[in-house]
């Protein structure tokens, strides 16, 4: 009897870690670099980051991969970093220049960017070719990316963990579109998709020079947003894929946020030494696009207004190329558009509080318990 009892106790003890592991939220981050949003997810106590897939957007994919590897190293983590698509499905630098000649200048062009159209507080980004050697200002990573292709990694993760993987995409959706075209079961095997992209009707909320600059572009082009505009065809494919649930964080809530010098100082003050210097070197003046997306997923209570609609993106090469399209139920064209939850506004104070709690956690450690 005693032997049976001890055997049962051993089985129960072995089952506890398995249950705890099963309770963790599995996520793949798809993005074009490394930022505060990545640090939030890597330090969230109930989240297991299965990997980071990179894509060309703000920078070329090879540079984004180096940035992600460096960020993971800085946090003392061992998370696979998998390089993804170098080019959009159809769009290109030459096509973007032709579009601007016909329809007007874009404010931000990411990897295609050579200079700002008008003077700004933000620094002019360095221009690179897609195959230029990468030399990061804060030092190059010592680790190497996974030899896998991002689309294949995404497929492998959802097949290994069916119905459990959240994909949080904060750059152009090229990798996800490729995965869906390779395997039509891809979207349906994921638990959900959360992505930062698209635009409905953003309005200026803050009064700083930087906030005014980033809100002004929506006065004449309320439906245009960089991630979708960089690869409209991918955005459309992903929007019409059979996800179980889609949460869209458009630019609308971002106009109420800004990474100010004061906020950087507050975040740096609570961060461990491994992150504090990096946070202190972040360039201020930008809205907190990606941090909102991660914050909404980690703590839905930061959302103050949401809506639902059927969503797609304009893929016609005209003045509205890449613009978000949306319809209430019953008015959609019916060619595959999926119902999505749209985040309209958030509470910036609650977002900051969440960021401070997460960044205050020792880097590289994910303890159990709540946020």
Coordinates of C-alpha atoms in Angstrom, one line a residue:
X1 CA 0.0 0.0 0.0
X2 CA 2.8 2.4 0.9
X3 CA 4.5 1.6 -2.4
X4 CA 1.3 2.4 -4.3
X5 CA 0.8 5.7 -2.3
X6 CA 4.4 6.8 -3.1
X7 CA 3.9 5.9 -6.7
X8 CA 0.7 8.0 -6.9
X9 CA 2.5 11.0 -5.2
X10 CA 5.3 10.8 -7.7
X11 CA 2.9 10.8 -10.6
X12 CA 1.1 13.8 -9.1
X13 CA 4.4 15.6 -8.6
X14 CA 5.4 15.0 -12.2
X15 CA 2.0 16.2 -13.4
X16 CA 2.2 19.6 -11.7
X17 CA 5.0 21.1 -13.9
X18 CA 3.3 19.7 -17.0
X19 CA 0.0 21.5 -16.0
X20 CA 1.9 24.7 -15.2
X21 CA 3.6 24.5 -18.6
X22 CA 0.3 23.9 -20.3
X23 CA -1.1 27.1 -18.7
X24 CA 1.6 29.3 -20.3
X25 CA 0.5 31.3 -23.3
X26 CA 2.4 30.3 -26.4
X27 CA 3.3 33.1 -28.8
X28 CA 5.4 33.7 -31.9
X29 CA 6.5 37.3 -32.5
X30 CA 6.6 38.4 -36.1
X31 CA 8.3 41.8 -36.5
X32 CA 11.0 43.9 -38.1
X33 CA 13.5 44.3 -35.3
X34 CA 13.5 44.5 -31.5
X35 CA 11.8 47.0 -29.2
X36 CA 10.1 47.5 -25.9
X37 CA 7.2 45.3 -27.1
X38 CA 9.6 42.3 -27.4
X39 CA 11.0 42.9 -23.9
X40 CA 7.5 43.0 -22.5
X41 CA 6.6 39.6 -23.9
X42 CA 10.0 38.0 -23.0
X43 CA 9.5 39.1 -19.4
X44 CA 5.8 38.4 -19.1
X45 CA 5.5 35.6 -16.4
X46 CA 2.8 33.6 -18.1
X47 CA 4.1 33.8 -21.7
X48 CA 6.4 31.4 -23.5
X49 CA 7.9 33.0 -26.6
X50 CA 8.4 30.1 -29.1
X51 CA 10.4 32.3 -31.4
X52 CA 10.8 35.6 -33.2
X53 CA 10.4 35.7 -37.0
X54 CA 11.7 38.7 -38.8
X55 CA 10.5 40.5 -41.9
X56 CA 11.4 43.6 -43.9
X57 CA 9.5 46.7 -42.9
X58 CA 11.2 49.5 -41.0
X59 CA 14.5 47.9 -42.0
X60 CA 15.5 45.1 -44.3
X61 CA 15.1 41.5 -42.9
X62 CA 18.8 40.9 -42.4
X63 CA 19.1 44.0 -40.2
X64 CA 15.9 43.1 -38.4
X65 CA 17.3 39.7 -37.7
X66 CA 20.5 41.1 -36.2
X67 CA 18.5 43.5 -34.0
X68 CA 16.3 40.7 -32.7
X69 CA 19.3 38.5 -32.0
X70 CA 21.0 41.3 -30.1
X71 CA 17.9 42.1 -28.2
X72 CA 17.5 38.4 -27.1
X73 CA 21.1 38.3 -26.0
X74 CA 20.7 41.5 -24.1
X75 CA 17.9 39.9 -22.1
X76 CA 19.9 36.8 -21.4
X77 CA 17.4 34.6 -23.3
X78 CA 17.7 31.7 -25.7
X79 CA 14.8 32.2 -28.1
X80 CA 15.0 31.1 -31.8
X81 CA 15.2 34.0 -34.2
X82 CA 14.2 33.1 -37.7
X83 CA 14.7 35.4 -40.7
X84 CA 11.8 35.9 -43.0
X85 CA 10.8 37.6 -46.2
X86 CA 13.3 40.2 -47.7
X87 CA 10.8 41.6 -50.2
X88 CA 7.1 42.3 -50.1
X89 CA 4.9 40.0 -52.3
X90 CA 4.4 42.6 -55.1
X91 CA 5.4 46.1 -53.8
X92 CA 9.0 47.3 -54.3
X93 CA 11.1 50.4 -53.8
X94 CA 10.7 51.3 -57.5
X95 CA 7.0 50.9 -57.4
X96 CA 6.8 53.0 -54.3
X97 CA 8.7 55.8 -56.0
X98 CA 6.4 55.5 -59.0
X99 CA 3.4 55.7 -56.7
X100 CA 4.7 58.8 -55.1
X101 CA 5.2 60.5 -58.5
X102 CA 1.6 59.8 -59.3
X103 CA -0.2 60.3 -56.0
X104 CA 2.0 62.2 -53.5
X105 CA 4.7 61.6 -50.9
X106 CA 4.5 59.0 -48.2
X107 CA 5.6 60.2 -44.7
X108 CA 7.3 56.9 -43.8
X109 CA 8.7 54.3 -46.2
X110 CA 10.6 52.0 -43.9
X111 CA 13.5 50.2 -45.6
X112 CA 12.9 52.3 -48.7
X113 CA 13.3 55.6 -46.7
X114 CA 16.1 58.0 -47.8
X115 CA 15.0 61.2 -46.1
X116 CA 12.0 62.9 -44.5
X117 CA 9.8 65.0 -46.8
X118 CA 10.0 67.9 -44.3
X119 CA 12.1 68.7 -41.2
X120 CA 11.3 66.5 -38.2
X121 CA 12.5 66.0 -34.7
X122 CA 13.3 62.4 -35.5
X123 CA 16.7 61.5 -36.9
X124 CA 17.0 60.6 -40.6
X125 CA 17.3 56.8 -40.8
X126 CA 20.4 55.3 -42.4
X127 CA 19.6 54.0 -45.9
X128 CA 20.7 50.4 -46.8
X129 CA 20.4 48.0 -49.6
X130 CA 18.8 44.6 -48.8
X131 CA 22.1 42.7 -49.0
X132 CA 24.4 45.4 -47.3
X133 CA 26.5 44.0 -44.4
X134 CA 24.9 44.6 -41.0
X135 CA 26.9 46.6 -38.4
X136 CA 24.7 47.6 -35.5
X137 CA 25.6 50.8 -33.6
X138 CA 25.5 49.0 -30.2
X139 CA 27.4 46.0 -31.4
X140 CA 26.5 42.9 -33.5
X141 CA 25.1 39.8 -32.0
X142 CA 27.3 36.8 -31.3
X143 CA 24.5 34.2 -31.8
X144 CA 23.2 33.2 -35.2
X145 CA 19.7 32.9 -36.5
X146 CA 17.9 29.7 -37.1
X147 CA 18.6 28.2 -40.5
X148 CA 14.8 27.8 -41.0
X149 CA 12.7 30.1 -43.1
X150 CA 10.2 32.2 -41.1
X151 CA 7.1 30.9 -43.0
X152 CA 8.2 27.3 -42.4
X153 CA 8.9 28.0 -38.7
X154 CA 5.4 29.5 -38.3
X155 CA 3.9 26.5 -39.9
X156 CA 5.9 24.1 -37.8
X157 CA 4.8 25.9 -34.6
X158 CA 1.1 25.8 -35.3
X159 CA 1.3 22.1 -36.3
X160 CA 3.2 21.2 -33.1
X161 CA 0.8 23.2 -30.9
X162 CA -2.6 23.2 -32.7
X163 CA -5.0 25.7 -31.4
X164 CA -2.5 27.1 -28.8
X165 CA -0.2 29.6 -30.6
X166 CA -0.9 33.3 -30.7
X167 CA 0.9 35.1 -33.5
X168 CA 1.6 38.7 -32.7
X169 CA 2.6 40.6 -35.8
X170 CA 3.9 44.1 -35.6
X171 CA 5.4 44.6 -39.1
X172 CA 4.2 43.9 -42.6
X173 CA 2.4 40.6 -42.9
X174 CA 4.5 39.0 -45.6
X175 CA 5.6 36.0 -43.6
X176 CA 2.1 35.1 -42.6
X177 CA 0.8 35.4 -46.1
X178 CA 3.5 33.1 -47.4
X179 CA 2.7 30.6 -44.7
X180 CA -0.9 30.7 -45.6
X181 CA -0.2 30.2 -49.2
X182 CA 2.1 27.3 -48.4
X183 CA -0.4 25.6 -46.2
X184 CA -4.1 26.6 -46.2
X185 CA -4.5 25.1 -42.8
X186 CA -2.1 27.6 -41.2
X187 CA -4.5 30.3 -40.0
X188 CA -7.0 27.8 -38.7
X189 CA -4.3 25.9 -36.7
X190 CA -3.3 29.1 -34.8
X191 CA -5.1 30.1 -31.6
X192 CA -5.4 33.7 -32.8
X193 CA -3.8 36.5 -34.7
X194 CA -3.0 39.9 -33.1
X195 CA -1.5 42.4 -35.4
X196 CA -0.6 46.1 -35.5
X197 CA -1.7 47.5 -38.8
X198 CA -4.3 49.4 -40.7
X199 CA -6.0 52.7 -39.9
X200 CA -9.6 53.8 -39.4
X201 CA -9.8 57.4 -38.5
X202 CA -7.1 58.5 -36.1
X203 CA -7.4 61.9 -34.5
X204 CA -4.7 64.0 -32.8
X205 CA -4.9 63.6 -29.0
X206 CA -1.5 64.9 -27.7
X207 CA -0.2 68.4 -28.3
X208 CA 3.5 67.9 -28.6
X209 CA 5.4 68.6 -31.9
X210 CA 6.1 64.9 -32.5
X211 CA 2.5 63.9 -31.8
X212 CA 1.2 66.6 -34.1
X213 CA 3.5 65.4 -36.8
X214 CA 2.4 61.8 -36.6
X215 CA -1.3 62.7 -36.4
X216 CA -1.3 65.2 -39.2
X217 CA -0.8 62.5 -41.9
X218 CA -4.2 61.0 -41.2
X219 CA -6.1 64.3 -41.9
X220 CA -5.9 63.6 -45.6
X221 CA -5.3 59.9 -45.6
X222 CA -7.1 58.4 -42.6
X223 CA -7.0 54.8 -43.9
X224 CA -3.3 54.6 -44.7
X225 CA -0.8 52.9 -42.4
X226 CA 2.8 51.8 -43.0
X227 CA 2.7 48.1 -42.3
X228 CA -0.3 47.5 -44.6
X229 CA 1.0 50.0 -47.2
X230 CA 4.4 48.3 -47.4
X231 CA 2.8 44.9 -48.4
X232 CA -0.9 45.4 -49.3
X233 CA -1.2 42.0 -51.0
X234 CA 0.1 40.2 -47.8
X235 CA -2.3 42.3 -45.6
X236 CA -5.2 41.3 -47.9
X237 CA -4.3 37.6 -47.9
X238 CA -3.9 37.5 -44.1
X239 CA -7.2 39.4 -43.6
X240 CA -9.1 36.8 -45.7
X241 CA -7.5 33.7 -44.0
X242 CA -9.7 31.6 -41.7
X243 CA -8.3 32.6 -38.3
X244 CA -10.2 31.6 -35.2
X245 CA -9.9 35.1 -33.9
X246 CA -8.3 38.3 -35.2
X247 CA -7.5 41.4 -33.1
X248 CA -6.4 44.4 -35.1
X249 CA -4.6 47.3 -33.4
X250 CA -4.9 50.1 -36.0
X251 CA -3.1 53.4 -35.7
X252 CA -6.1 55.0 -34.0
X253 CA -5.1 54.4 -30.4
X254 CA -1.5 55.3 -31.0
X255 CA -2.1 59.1 -31.3
X256 CA -2.8 59.1 -27.5
X257 CA 0.7 57.8 -26.8
X258 CA 4.2 59.0 -27.2
X259 CA 7.6 57.7 -26.1
X260 CA 8.7 60.9 -24.4
X261 CA 12.1 61.5 -22.7
X262 CA 10.2 61.5 -19.3
X263 CA 8.6 58.1 -20.1
X264 CA 12.0 56.7 -21.2
X265 CA 13.5 57.9 -17.8
X266 CA 10.7 56.2 -15.9
X267 CA 11.1 52.9 -17.7
X268 CA 14.8 53.1 -17.4
X269 CA 14.6 53.7 -13.6
X270 CA 12.8 50.4 -13.0
X271 CA 14.6 48.2 -15.6
X272 CA 17.5 45.9 -14.6
X273 CA 21.0 47.0 -15.7
X274 CA 20.9 44.8 -18.8
X275 CA 18.0 46.8 -20.2
X276 CA 18.4 50.2 -18.6
X277 CA 21.2 51.5 -20.8
X278 CA 19.4 50.2 -23.9
X279 CA 16.1 51.9 -22.9
X280 CA 18.0 55.1 -22.2
X281 CA 19.3 55.1 -25.7
X282 CA 15.9 54.8 -27.4
X283 CA 14.9 57.7 -29.6
X284 CA 12.0 59.6 -28.2
X285 CA 9.1 61.2 -30.1
X286 CA 7.4 58.2 -31.6
X287 CA 3.9 56.8 -30.9
X288 CA 3.9 53.4 -29.1
X289 CA 2.4 51.4 -31.9
X290 CA 3.8 47.9 -31.0
X291 CA 3.7 48.4 -27.3
X292 CA -0.1 48.9 -27.6
X293 CA -0.5 45.7 -29.5
X294 CA 1.4 43.7 -26.9
X295 CA -0.3 45.5 -24.1
X296 CA -3.8 44.8 -25.4
X297 CA -2.9 41.1 -25.6
X298 CA -1.3 40.9 -22.2
X299 CA -3.9 43.0 -20.4
X300 CA -7.2 43.6 -22.3
X301 CA -8.3 45.9 -19.5
X302 CA -6.2 48.7 -21.1
X303 CA -8.7 48.9 -23.9
X304 CA -11.3 51.6 -23.5
X305 CA -13.2 51.3 -26.8
X306 CA -13.4 48.4 -29.3
X307 CA -15.5 47.5 -32.3
X308 CA -15.9 44.6 -34.7
X309 CA -15.9 44.7 -38.5
X310 CA -15.0 42.7 -41.6
X311 CA -11.6 43.8 -42.8
X312 CA -9.6 43.8 -46.0
X313 CA -7.0 46.0 -47.7
X314 CA -7.0 47.7 -51.1
X315 CA -4.6 46.0 -53.5
X316 CA -5.4 48.1 -56.6
X317 CA -2.3 50.2 -57.6
X318 CA -4.0 53.5 -57.3
X319 CA -4.2 56.4 -54.8
X320 CA -5.7 54.1 -52.1
X321 CA -3.2 51.3 -52.5
X322 CA -2.8 49.6 -49.1
X323 CA -5.6 51.5 -47.4
X324 CA -7.7 49.6 -44.9
X325 CA -11.2 48.5 -46.0
X326 CA -13.9 47.7 -43.4
X327 CA -17.6 46.9 -43.3
X328 CA -20.2 46.1 -40.6
X329 CA -21.7 42.7 -40.7
X330 CA -23.8 42.1 -43.7
X331 CA -22.2 44.8 -45.9
X332 CA -18.9 43.0 -46.7
X333 CA -18.3 41.9 -50.3
X334 CA -18.2 38.2 -49.2
X335 CA -15.0 37.2 -50.9
X336 CA -13.3 35.8 -47.7
X337 CA -13.2 38.8 -45.4
X338 CA -13.0 37.8 -41.8
X339 CA -14.6 39.4 -38.8
X340 CA -12.0 41.2 -36.6
X341 CA -12.0 42.9 -33.3
X342 CA -10.8 46.5 -33.8
X343 CA -9.1 48.4 -30.9
X344 CA -10.2 52.0 -31.1
X345 CA -8.8 53.6 -27.9
X346 CA -6.7 52.5 -24.9
X347 CA -5.7 53.9 -21.5
X348 CA -2.1 55.2 -21.9
X349 CA -1.6 55.3 -18.1
X350 CA -2.6 51.6 -17.7
X351 CA -0.3 50.7 -20.6
X352 CA 2.6 52.5 -18.9
X353 CA 1.9 50.8 -15.6
X354 CA 1.9 47.4 -17.4
X355 CA 5.2 48.2 -19.1
X356 CA 6.8 49.3 -15.8
X357 CA 5.7 46.1 -14.0
X358 CA 7.1 43.9 -16.8
X359 CA 10.4 45.7 -17.3
X360 CA 11.0 45.7 -13.6
X361 CA 11.2 42.0 -13.6
X362 CA 14.7 40.6 -13.7
X363 CA 15.7 40.1 -17.3
X364 CA 15.9 36.5 -18.4
X365 CA 13.5 35.2 -15.7
X366 CA 9.9 34.3 -16.1
X367 CA 8.4 33.5 -12.7
X368 CA 5.0 32.1 -12.2
X369 CA 2.1 34.3 -11.1
X370 CA 0.2 37.3 -12.4
X371 CA 1.4 40.4 -14.1

